Amino acid sequence: MLETDFLTILPGAFANAFQLSNLFGAAVGILVGVTLGAMPGLSGTMAIALMIPLTFHWSPLFSVAILMGCWKGSVYGGSISGILLNTPGTPEAAPTALDGYPLAQQGKAYKALVLALVASVIGALISDILLLVAAPPISQVAIRFGPVELTSLVAFALVIVAGTGSDSMLKGLIATGLGLFLAAVGLDPVDAQRRLTFSVLELDQGFELMAMMIGLLVLSEVFIQIRETLSEKNGKARVPVSIKRVGLTLAELKYCSGVIFKSSLIGSFCGALPGVGSITAAFLGYDHAKLSSKTPEKFGKGELKGVAAPEAANNAVCGTALIPMVTLGIPGSLSVAIIMGAFMIHGLAPGPMLMVDEPVFVYSLFVLLVVSDIFLLLIAWPLLPLAAMIVRIPVHYLLPVIVAFCFFGAYSTHQSLFDVQIMILFGILGFFLKLFGISAATLLIAYILGPMLEANLRLGLTLSHGDATAFFTRPISGAFLFLALITAIWIIWRQLNSGRKNTVDDPPAKAG
Amino acid sequence: MIAGSRDLIGLSRDFWLGLGCAAAGVAGLVLIRLQVGALTTPGSLLPLFGALACILVGLGMSVQEFRRPLSESDTETAQETETDFARWRFALIVALVFAIGFVTKYVGLLVAAVLVQLSLFLLMSKTSPIRALIVTGATVAGLYTAISIVLGVQIPVGTLWAGLI
């Protein structure tokens, strides 16, 4: 995009973003995200998936503002229960609890919560600025990609997602295969022939994405939680640490500032890579802070940097994670996949052309992301004294309520009861996938990328007159496939290595 | 049972998972042949990728697990956290959610939501019936207000009551 275009678009984007309804959407999203994220067992992805059906009937920007706010809020919210209960509300808050809970035990819960909030906001702001800077040039390069390059790019993304989504590459590949197979259900995109529909008319358009998401991500998690709740013999009582208002001083913030900045960059980098999500970012941020500290022995015992680093890193993922989606149409993480689903429901096609076709929308979204960060600070801070109440809500009250939400959510997107049945079937499938350690997120991303892969592969083959070597001989396409191969080898080597290490730590009891 | 633990004949759960996936992949190939056409048609390309991935990776996983020497964690007795009663109760919950999902067409979405919530509250037995009723009523009323009144989505009443109304 030319610089003059950018300057023409920006006022419109600001005007759009600062509409009262959109600001309200961002604020509601933050509030819902922080609240649900703070409750152990309810993840940010669940929160976003449940919010999508409600946003379906509103404008795209308002809807995305709610969803992004919800995501950012839930990433921070996870740290609240981590600090107060030593039970992270979301997986990415696990390293925060390592030092946050000891701080709370020392009577510094409020200080830890405020530090986590400030670090989260700074991390998110840095990430959003990087998104603003990096997305336009990447998009400019990406619009030159043809079907051959896009096929190889999707293949590369699928390899990364398969390799990093599960604990084993094989399980990741199974999830990918299943996702691609399910993506083929419906009308053939080229000759409109029915495929794998069993003559069920409702399946002509394939499985409804929202119903599938709610089933795989929310209902399956509810089943897991119900199973755990039923297994609890005495119903573990969670008693949060009391919150005394001992605030964060400027000197303490200055002490953590270097770590916050570096962890924000680590998180932003992780966000931009497909498949490397906020959990990895949080642990990398924590490890970096510990390794670079002059007093690493203080970590795990209530070190302020141990709270600031993972929080800055995991929130810094949110902004840059949108780069692959906005510029290439590739969802790098589960949360982005859900948000990408919301884009598609609203008729927006994420990918290289999005910034060309809908520049005002994209820049309005970027502005709203920055606004959401400020809202996170303004909304979450006054609510911190209430945090102990939020984390005390028993999960067994919430589970049946969430199932009712699932029923309404699956129905309301297309007002079809068939979608409710699809949601339940995918809920049961998701439960079994989790039981076997297969990532539902990988399946979902493969399902979303499947049609893109098929369309570009078939078009690429047609353009090259059926010559498949074009995918290897064209430089950019070849580079993506080479990268995919290297990545696959590296992931397999790493997994074999860690497997060997485990075998050494855990010697064989008897021969096979 | 815990992931990775071994069954009576000394094969891990992942071994059976791999075999299951390979079988599912073969079933997928048959489905493609029956529902799409010849495996060489362009329309078969995407599902073929998926089915082949399941077959090859599934077989690979089974072979890998078969050759893997037993480790200590495999031979440990699986930590049974679930009692039989809890397991049956859980199975009943899943079956009920499934059944209610399929009778929604007849009883309507609101009744289905009430039924599913009350069943879950009662089967989980962690909440008193009165509280369960209050929470269920409040949730369904809230959802009806948000979805039907605010968003204007028509909620199906169900074929069973349609004649009565």
XYZ file of C-alpha atoms in Angstrom:
677
model
C 0.000 0.000 0.000
C 1.332 3.443 -0.860
C 2.149 5.872 1.914
C -0.506 8.309 0.672
C -3.103 5.536 0.788
C -2.120 4.802 4.341
C -2.547 8.469 5.299
C -5.958 8.587 3.602
C -7.140 5.451 5.315
C -5.974 6.281 8.809
C -8.549 9.021 9.661
C -11.362 6.731 8.533
C -9.911 3.876 10.554
C -9.692 6.037 13.680
C -13.246 7.292 13.172
C -14.479 3.710 12.789
C -12.578 2.388 15.755
C -13.685 5.214 18.046
C -17.377 4.695 17.365
C -19.076 4.254 20.697
C -20.440 0.809 19.786
C -16.992 -0.537 18.895
C -15.425 0.835 22.056
C -18.280 -0.719 24.019
C -17.634 -4.037 22.251
C -13.959 -3.987 23.189
C -14.831 -3.166 26.815
C -17.425 -5.967 27.043
C -14.960 -8.414 25.489
C -12.277 -7.487 28.027
C -14.703 -7.857 30.927
C -15.966 -11.263 29.770
C -12.435 -12.439 28.924
C -10.923 -11.451 32.283
C -13.823 -13.037 34.177
C -13.853 -16.330 32.267
C -10.057 -16.484 32.064
C -9.839 -16.113 35.843
C -12.007 -19.185 36.421
C -9.861 -22.324 36.444
C -11.031 -24.740 33.778
C -12.520 -22.128 31.488
C -9.987 -21.210 28.837
C -9.800 -18.159 26.634
C -10.597 -20.209 23.540
C -13.780 -21.435 25.212
C -14.710 -17.848 25.977
C -14.140 -16.713 22.394
C -15.938 -19.724 20.885
C -18.969 -19.085 23.093
C -19.034 -15.388 22.233
C -18.981 -15.835 18.436
C -22.632 -16.889 17.977
C -23.729 -13.848 19.964
C -21.696 -11.538 17.736
C -22.912 -13.069 14.474
C -25.762 -10.606 14.115
C -23.681 -7.487 14.687
C -21.264 -5.544 12.472
C -17.922 -7.241 11.710
C -15.806 -4.636 13.509
C -17.979 -4.674 16.616
C -17.870 -8.478 16.652
C -14.116 -8.685 16.185
C -13.650 -5.986 18.859
C -15.557 -8.163 21.341
C -13.635 -11.305 20.374
C -10.197 -9.689 20.470
C -11.054 -8.041 23.793
C -12.212 -11.402 25.076
C -8.964 -13.057 24.003
C -6.731 -10.379 25.505
C -8.797 -10.324 28.682
C -8.685 -14.082 29.098
C -4.913 -14.252 28.615
C -4.500 -11.819 31.507
C -7.406 -13.328 33.492
C -5.616 -16.669 33.674
C -2.957 -15.102 35.871
C -5.520 -14.053 38.512
C -6.326 -17.584 39.651
C -2.682 -18.549 39.135
C -1.620 -15.888 41.617
C -4.482 -16.294 44.097
C -5.046 -20.070 43.984
C -1.859 -21.463 42.448
C -4.251 -22.911 39.816
C -3.706 -21.106 36.514
C -6.995 -20.173 34.879
C -5.426 -20.718 31.460
C -2.379 -22.842 30.510
C -0.340 -19.801 29.476
C -0.567 -18.470 33.040
C 1.219 -21.531 34.470
C 4.680 -19.862 34.725
C 3.080 -16.758 36.283
C 1.848 -18.905 39.172
C 5.408 -20.080 39.918
C 6.269 -16.724 41.473
C 2.821 -15.142 41.688
C 1.489 -17.574 44.266
C 4.535 -17.279 46.580
C 4.115 -13.488 46.347
C 0.458 -13.860 47.324
C 1.425 -16.030 50.267
C 3.738 -13.248 51.391
C 0.749 -10.873 51.479
C 1.670 -9.289 48.135
C -1.209 -10.686 46.046
C -2.420 -7.246 44.977
C 1.104 -6.199 44.002
C 1.509 -9.366 41.899
C -1.879 -8.870 40.224
C -1.095 -5.236 39.373
C 2.370 -6.127 38.076
C 0.899 -8.918 35.927
C -1.657 -6.458 34.564
C 0.871 -3.745 33.753
C 3.254 -6.253 32.148
C 0.351 -7.716 30.137
C -0.663 -4.301 28.852
C 2.895 -3.314 27.892
C 3.455 -6.669 26.171
C 0.191 -6.354 24.257
C 0.960 -2.762 23.221
C 4.411 -3.651 21.880
C 2.918 -6.579 19.981
C 0.170 -4.422 18.465
C 2.698 -1.849 17.297
C 4.750 -4.614 15.664
C 1.593 -5.882 13.952
C 0.905 -2.401 12.624
C 4.457 -2.115 11.290
C 4.907 -5.634 9.906
C 1.523 -6.534 8.441
C 1.408 -4.090 5.486
C 4.800 -5.033 3.933
C 4.166 -8.775 4.396
C 0.769 -8.329 2.800
C 2.389 -6.524 -0.138
C 4.675 -9.501 -0.725
C 1.897 -12.034 -0.191
C -0.441 -10.584 -2.831
C 2.143 -11.599 -5.449
C 1.817 -15.263 -4.461
C 0.114 -17.488 -7.010
C -1.741 -20.759 -6.345
C 1.498 -22.763 -6.444
C 3.125 -20.620 -3.732
C -0.040 -20.562 -1.637
C -0.286 -24.368 -1.774
C 3.274 -24.724 -0.501
C 2.680 -22.056 2.148
C -0.371 -23.910 3.464
C 1.594 -27.168 3.434
C 4.339 -25.444 5.448
C 1.783 -24.089 7.937
C 0.167 -27.533 8.290
C 3.547 -29.127 9.045
C 4.248 -26.559 11.777
C 0.790 -26.873 13.288
C 0.937 -30.694 13.171
C 4.388 -30.702 14.751
C 3.750 -28.260 17.536
C 0.072 -28.850 18.290
C 0.401 -32.268 19.958
C 3.029 -33.936 22.099
C 3.911 -36.182 19.154
C 4.264 -35.343 15.481
C 2.394 -38.541 14.571
C -0.641 -37.504 16.594
C -0.444 -34.059 15.028
C -0.435 -35.627 11.568
C -3.445 -37.789 12.462
C -5.319 -34.644 13.545
C -4.272 -32.932 10.306
C -5.401 -35.902 8.188
C -8.737 -36.016 9.974
C -9.181 -32.260 9.542
C -8.454 -32.443 5.807
C -10.833 -35.382 5.383
C -13.630 -33.551 7.194
C -12.938 -30.425 5.128
C -13.808 -32.387 1.995
C -17.388 -32.983 3.165
C -19.859 -30.918 1.121
C -20.001 -29.670 -2.432
C -16.834 -29.901 -4.502
C -15.657 -26.268 -4.869
C -14.866 -26.731 -8.581
C -17.571 -28.941 -10.120
C -20.182 -28.678 -7.315
C -20.509 -32.466 -7.002
C -21.642 -33.766 -3.603
C -18.810 -35.343 -1.616
C -19.172 -37.512 1.494
C -22.550 -35.996 2.383
C -24.533 -39.272 2.514
C -27.255 -37.325 0.678
C -27.858 -35.175 3.772
C -28.772 -31.783 2.323
C -27.600 -29.912 5.416
C -24.080 -31.168 4.714
C -23.890 -29.589 1.255
C -21.954 -26.657 2.678
C -19.823 -28.932 4.850
C -19.873 -28.995 8.621
C -20.895 -25.643 10.036
C -17.657 -24.153 11.375
C -19.185 -22.583 14.467
C -21.022 -25.733 15.510
C -17.824 -27.682 14.997
C -15.752 -25.190 16.988
C -18.206 -25.073 19.879
C -18.343 -28.867 19.959
C -14.611 -29.507 19.651
C -13.435 -26.721 21.929
C -16.195 -26.048 24.420
C -18.445 -29.090 24.801
C -15.514 -31.524 24.783
C -13.823 -29.467 27.515
C -17.069 -29.484 29.511
C -17.116 -33.297 29.248
C -13.513 -33.433 30.485
C -14.339 -31.119 33.395
C -17.463 -33.095 34.299
C -15.397 -36.280 34.329
C -12.874 -34.642 36.651
C -15.616 -33.228 38.871
C -17.228 -36.665 39.195
C -13.853 -38.192 40.081
C -13.227 -35.707 42.891
C -14.045 -37.567 46.066
C -14.526 -34.666 48.430
C -14.798 -31.788 45.985
C -11.529 -29.935 46.491
C -12.247 -26.636 48.187
C -10.333 -23.795 46.560
C -9.479 -21.117 49.042
C -7.933 -18.051 47.463
C -5.323 -15.996 49.247
C -6.773 -12.776 50.688
C -5.989 -9.562 48.835
C -4.389 -6.761 50.820
C -4.021 -3.547 48.912
C -0.237 -3.314 48.858
C 0.349 -1.652 45.499
C 3.180 -1.707 43.026
C 5.804 1.028 43.395
C 7.485 2.837 40.518
C 10.855 1.497 41.631
C 9.543 -2.063 41.381
C 8.147 -1.383 37.929
C 11.488 0.081 36.866
C 13.211 -3.000 38.277
C 11.073 -5.197 36.000
C 11.024 -2.901 32.955
C 13.941 -4.548 31.110
C 12.457 -8.008 31.533
C 9.019 -6.787 30.445
C 10.444 -5.287 27.260
C 12.544 -8.320 26.331
C 9.729 -10.758 27.117
C 7.361 -8.669 25.016
C 9.701 -9.086 22.050
C 9.977 -12.843 22.722
C 6.190 -13.120 22.891
C 5.718 -11.041 19.745
C 8.148 -13.265 17.854
C 6.377 -16.422 19.073
C 3.023 -14.950 18.063
C 4.126 -14.344 14.487
C 5.163 -17.987 14.049
C 2.299 -20.342 13.197
C 1.771 -23.015 15.819
C 3.915 -21.381 18.511
C 1.339 -20.001 20.889
C 1.196 -18.054 24.110
C 2.033 -21.071 26.291
C 5.475 -21.455 24.710
C 5.930 -17.680 24.800
C 5.143 -17.507 28.518
C 7.620 -20.258 29.389
C 10.310 -18.770 27.114
C 9.788 -15.359 28.718
C 10.059 -16.855 32.199
C 13.150 -18.898 31.334
C 14.835 -15.907 29.740
C 14.142 -13.742 32.797
C 15.540 -16.419 35.087
C 18.629 -17.120 32.993
C 19.469 -13.439 32.581
C 18.917 -12.644 36.266
C 21.822 -12.033 38.639
C 19.782 -13.762 41.344
C 18.137 -16.760 39.659
C 17.764 -18.479 43.027
C 15.007 -15.992 43.891
C 12.802 -17.367 41.103
C 10.042 -19.636 42.336
C 10.060 -17.932 45.708
C 8.196 -14.754 44.873
C 10.409 -12.860 42.416
C 8.620 -9.935 40.757
C 10.375 -10.547 37.438
C 8.970 -14.084 37.480
C 5.471 -12.592 37.268
C 6.252 -9.779 34.840
C 8.154 -11.831 32.242
C 5.577 -14.558 31.411
C 2.692 -12.099 31.527
C 4.398 -9.704 29.105
C 5.305 -12.616 26.832
C 1.918 -14.358 26.721
C 0.008 -11.149 26.064
C 2.516 -10.085 23.418
C 1.386 -13.061 21.351
C -2.093 -11.612 20.717
C -1.124 -8.827 18.312
C 1.510 -10.487 16.159
C -0.511 -13.731 15.996
C -2.789 -11.837 13.635
C 0.050 -11.251 11.141
C -0.163 -14.693 9.425
C -3.952 -14.486 9.406
C -4.330 -10.960 8.059
C -1.514 -11.201 5.524
C -1.563 -14.861 4.431
C -4.924 -16.215 5.555
C -3.243 -18.738 7.839
C -4.406 -19.071 11.434
C -1.275 -19.545 13.509
C -3.021 -20.533 16.715
C -6.325 -21.844 17.965
C -7.609 -18.489 19.188
C -6.735 -16.919 15.839
C -8.455 -19.828 14.062
C -11.644 -19.026 15.962
C -11.322 -15.326 15.188
C -10.665 -16.235 11.558
C -13.910 -18.214 11.653
C -15.665 -15.064 12.839
C -14.151 -13.124 9.913
C -15.451 -15.760 7.505
C -18.934 -15.737 9.054
C -19.048 -11.998 8.422
C -18.065 -12.477 4.788
C -14.461 -11.307 5.201
C -11.808 -13.516 3.636
C -8.583 -13.346 5.654
C -5.550 -13.424 3.381
C -3.344 -11.222 1.251
C -6.288 -9.445 -0.379
C -7.908 -8.451 2.915
C -5.653 -5.415 3.333
C -6.293 -4.427 -0.276
C -10.058 -4.973 -0.284
C -10.875 -3.861 3.270
C -8.058 -1.518 4.343
C -10.267 0.659 6.544
C -11.592 -2.395 8.377
C -8.098 -3.820 8.928
C -6.640 -0.550 10.217
C -9.718 0.053 12.381
C -9.073 -3.377 13.874
C -5.438 -2.476 14.552
C -6.492 0.748 16.277
C -9.080 -1.150 18.323
C -6.410 -3.592 19.449
C -4.406 -0.735 20.946
C -7.570 0.657 22.532
C -8.318 -2.807 23.989
C -4.933 -2.788 25.708
C -5.737 0.483 27.419
C -9.210 -0.811 28.298
C -7.631 -3.895 29.821
C -5.722 -1.655 32.206
C -8.701 0.592 32.961
C -11.244 -2.203 33.418
C -9.214 -4.906 35.114
C -7.426 -2.684 37.666
C -10.530 -1.506 39.566
C -11.882 -5.070 39.506
C -8.804 -6.633 41.099
C -10.199 -6.452 44.661
C -13.139 -8.566 43.398
C -10.813 -11.164 41.883
C -10.974 -13.429 44.924
C -14.759 -13.656 44.486
C -14.490 -14.586 40.795
C -12.039 -17.428 41.327
C -14.210 -18.828 44.135
C -17.171 -19.625 41.816
C -17.393 -23.439 41.750
C -16.917 -24.908 38.315
C -19.806 -27.366 38.789
C -22.219 -24.422 38.672
C -20.786 -23.260 35.397
C -20.617 -26.512 33.427
C -24.388 -27.055 32.901
C -24.760 -23.352 32.104
C -22.029 -23.632 29.458
C -23.775 -26.628 27.879
C -26.950 -24.531 27.539
C -24.803 -21.790 25.941
C -23.456 -24.419 23.522
C -26.993 -25.421 22.470
C -28.056 -21.820 21.853
C -24.723 -20.870 20.296
C -24.701 -23.736 17.803
C -28.316 -23.044 16.851
C -28.215 -19.283 16.542
C -25.515 -18.944 13.871
C -27.638 -20.435 11.099
C -30.819 -21.091 13.045
C -30.525 -24.787 12.380
C -31.152 -27.571 14.875
C -29.012 -29.815 12.699
C -26.046 -27.685 13.845
C -26.892 -28.536 17.469
C -26.555 -32.216 16.593
C -23.289 -31.566 14.746
C -22.015 -29.653 17.777
C -22.780 -32.587 20.076
C -21.146 -35.114 17.738
C -18.002 -32.993 17.567
C -18.135 -32.524 21.334
C -17.976 -36.284 21.788
C -15.267 -36.580 19.109
C -13.274 -33.802 20.820
C -13.553 -35.589 24.158
C -12.057 -38.770 22.700
C -9.374 -36.798 20.859
C -8.317 -35.194 24.145
C -8.370 -38.553 25.860
C -5.891 -39.887 23.281
C -3.736 -36.742 23.332
C -4.729 -35.653 19.815
C -5.032 -31.919 19.415
C -8.496 -30.694 18.455
C -6.863 -27.355 17.618
C -4.707 -28.976 14.923
C -7.767 -30.695 13.472
C -9.646 -27.416 13.409
C -6.813 -25.492 11.744
C -6.452 -28.260 9.127
C -10.219 -28.086 8.576
C -9.998 -24.331 7.979
C -6.930 -24.588 5.745
C -8.247 -27.626 3.808
C -10.378 -25.723 1.274
C -7.541 -23.202 0.722
C -5.116 -26.065 0.121
C -7.466 -27.857 -2.249
C -8.455 -24.808 -4.287
C -4.857 -23.660 -4.766
C -3.491 -27.150 -5.377
C -6.039 -27.889 -8.091
C -5.615 -24.457 -9.662
C -1.832 -24.783 -9.482
C -1.964 -28.182 -11.182
C -4.264 -26.833 -13.882
C -1.980 -23.857 -14.543
C 1.084 -26.085 -14.720
C -0.770 -28.543 -17.021
C -0.728 -31.269 -14.395
C 3.005 -30.953 -13.786
C 3.486 -31.372 -10.018
C 7.198 -30.490 -10.227
C 6.161 -26.829 -10.519
C 5.590 -26.867 -6.756
C 9.261 -27.704 -6.239
C 10.894 -25.766 -9.045
C 9.297 -22.344 -8.521
C 11.625 -20.521 -6.101
C 9.210 -19.271 -3.427
C 7.134 -22.441 -3.496
C 10.265 -24.576 -3.362
C 11.567 -22.533 -0.438
C 8.341 -23.093 1.519
C 8.440 -26.833 0.845
C 12.117 -26.967 1.824
C 11.286 -25.113 5.041
C 8.420 -27.538 5.671
C 10.801 -30.475 5.266
C 13.459 -28.942 7.526
C 10.819 -28.101 10.142
C 9.399 -31.626 10.062
C 12.882 -33.143 10.453
C 13.704 -30.780 13.299
C 10.448 -31.497 15.142
C 10.849 -35.278 14.732
C 14.508 -35.108 15.818
C 13.535 -33.044 18.873
C 10.765 -35.470 19.825
C 12.987 -38.509 19.355
C 15.649 -36.824 21.446
C 13.274 -36.010 24.272
C 11.894 -39.568 24.038
C 15.424 -40.950 24.400
C 16.065 -38.604 27.320
C 12.898 -39.843 29.021
C 13.957 -43.457 28.482
C 17.314 -42.718 30.108
C 15.580 -41.015 33.053
C 13.063 -43.846 33.228
C 14.970 -47.105 32.521
C 13.110 -50.102 31.068
C 11.574 -52.333 33.684
C 11.592 -55.353 31.468
C 12.192 -56.208 27.866
C 9.366 -55.610 25.358
C -6.570 -45.597 32.213
C -3.660 -43.229 31.749
C -2.310 -42.268 28.319
C 0.679 -44.398 27.461
C -0.203 -47.159 29.887
C -0.131 -50.759 28.639
C -2.966 -53.232 28.455
C -2.964 -56.885 29.463
C -1.124 -58.140 26.394
C 1.559 -55.498 26.756
C 0.571 -53.098 23.999
C 0.176 -49.409 24.649
C -2.967 -47.444 24.075
C -1.195 -45.543 21.305
C -0.690 -48.857 19.498
C -4.446 -49.362 19.339
C -4.952 -45.697 18.489
C -2.625 -46.099 15.520
C -4.446 -49.213 14.338
C -7.791 -47.499 14.808
C -6.641 -44.515 12.746
C -5.346 -46.765 9.988
C -8.695 -48.613 9.953
C -10.539 -45.287 9.868
C -8.326 -44.228 6.949
C -9.207 -47.413 5.042
C -12.889 -46.770 5.767
C -12.296 -43.243 4.462
C -10.895 -44.641 1.204
C -13.968 -46.832 0.777
C -16.191 -43.822 1.475
C -14.337 -41.740 -1.106
C -14.784 -44.508 -3.663
C -18.509 -44.789 -2.882
C -19.361 -41.136 -2.369
C -16.956 -39.224 -4.607
C -15.872 -41.575 -7.361
C -12.564 -42.944 -8.562
C -9.621 -42.100 -6.331
C -7.912 -40.408 -9.275
C -10.606 -37.762 -9.841
C -9.600 -34.225 -8.828
C -12.464 -34.085 -6.333
C -10.937 -37.005 -4.422
C -7.626 -35.234 -3.890
C -8.312 -33.550 -0.527
C -10.123 -36.443 1.204
C -7.498 -38.789 -0.233
C -4.751 -36.773 1.466
C -6.625 -37.037 4.754
C -7.335 -40.765 4.462
C -3.787 -41.617 3.383
C -2.333 -39.530 6.218
C -4.483 -41.471 8.697
C -3.461 -44.849 7.242
C 0.274 -44.167 6.983
C 0.653 -42.294 10.261
C -1.620 -44.739 12.092
C 0.425 -47.706 10.915
C 3.643 -45.838 11.709
C 2.438 -45.146 15.233
C 1.453 -48.774 15.799
C 4.823 -50.038 14.581
C 6.644 -47.469 16.714
C 4.664 -48.446 19.803
C 5.083 -52.161 19.114
C 8.864 -51.791 18.928
C 9.139 -49.451 21.909
C 10.572 -51.199 24.983
C 8.405 -51.150 28.078
C 9.289 -48.346 30.437
C 8.588 -48.163 34.146
C 5.690 -45.814 33.665
C 4.049 -48.375 31.373
C 4.235 -51.136 33.925
C 2.933 -49.039 36.811
C -0.630 -49.863 37.674
C -2.828 -47.264 36.076
C -3.914 -44.830 38.720
C -7.627 -45.334 38.832
C -9.118 -42.026 39.790
C -12.597 -42.936 38.653
C -14.885 -45.305 40.459
C -17.222 -47.501 38.401
C -20.123 -45.428 39.638
C -18.520 -42.176 38.458
C -17.689 -43.758 35.107
C -21.264 -44.899 34.547
C -22.601 -41.556 35.667
C -20.305 -39.821 33.202
C -21.382 -42.154 30.382
C -24.999 -41.425 31.284
C -24.355 -37.671 31.130
C -22.791 -37.915 27.661
C -25.629 -40.180 26.465
C -28.213 -37.747 27.838
C -26.622 -34.717 26.159
C -26.521 -36.723 22.931
C -30.156 -37.815 23.275
C -31.412 -34.344 24.185
C -29.579 -32.916 21.182
C -31.492 -35.302 18.952
C -34.928 -34.662 20.486
C -34.514 -30.871 20.356
C -36.459 -30.864 17.105
C -39.481 -32.257 18.951
C -39.265 -30.495 22.318
C -37.840 -27.168 21.166
C -34.624 -25.395 22.067
C -35.799 -23.851 25.331
C -37.094 -27.124 26.770
C -33.953 -28.913 25.549
C -31.764 -26.327 27.290
C -33.746 -26.729 30.515
C -33.586 -30.519 30.262
C -29.862 -30.658 29.591
C -29.015 -28.261 32.404
C -31.218 -29.944 34.985
C -29.930 -33.394 34.030
C -26.343 -32.248 34.381
C -26.968 -30.559 37.735
C -28.763 -33.597 39.096
C -26.345 -36.202 37.729
C -23.312 -34.302 38.963
C -25.008 -34.158 42.409
C -22.987 -31.185 43.555
C -25.832 -28.688 43.670
C -29.136 -28.748 45.554
C -32.214 -29.215 43.312
C -33.599 -25.820 44.302
C -30.380 -24.059 43.319
C -30.235 -26.118 40.137
C -33.754 -24.954 39.254
C -32.932 -21.318 39.976
C -29.694 -21.345 37.955
C -31.382 -23.215 35.078
C -34.324 -20.818 35.004
C -32.079 -17.764 35.129
C -29.759 -19.089 32.401
C -32.514 -20.044 29.984
C -34.343 -16.758 30.598
C -31.092 -14.846 30.031
C -30.283 -16.751 26.865
C -33.822 -16.328 25.539
C -33.645 -12.587 26.186
C -30.236 -12.240 24.535
C -30.831 -14.488 21.530
C -34.509 -14.088 20.804
C -35.486 -10.646 22.089
C -32.242 -8.690 21.599
C -30.833 -10.436 18.505
C -34.223 -11.316 17.006
C -33.359 -14.964 16.349
C -36.452 -17.155 16.148
C -36.282 -19.953 18.708
C -37.919 -23.208 17.531
C -40.738 -24.286 19.859
C -40.590 -27.943 18.831
C -42.956 -30.037 16.742
C -44.398 -31.626 19.875
C -45.838 -28.335 21.143
C -46.403 -26.652 17.791
C -49.914 -28.137 17.504
C -50.794 -27.078 21.040
C -49.630 -23.507 20.490
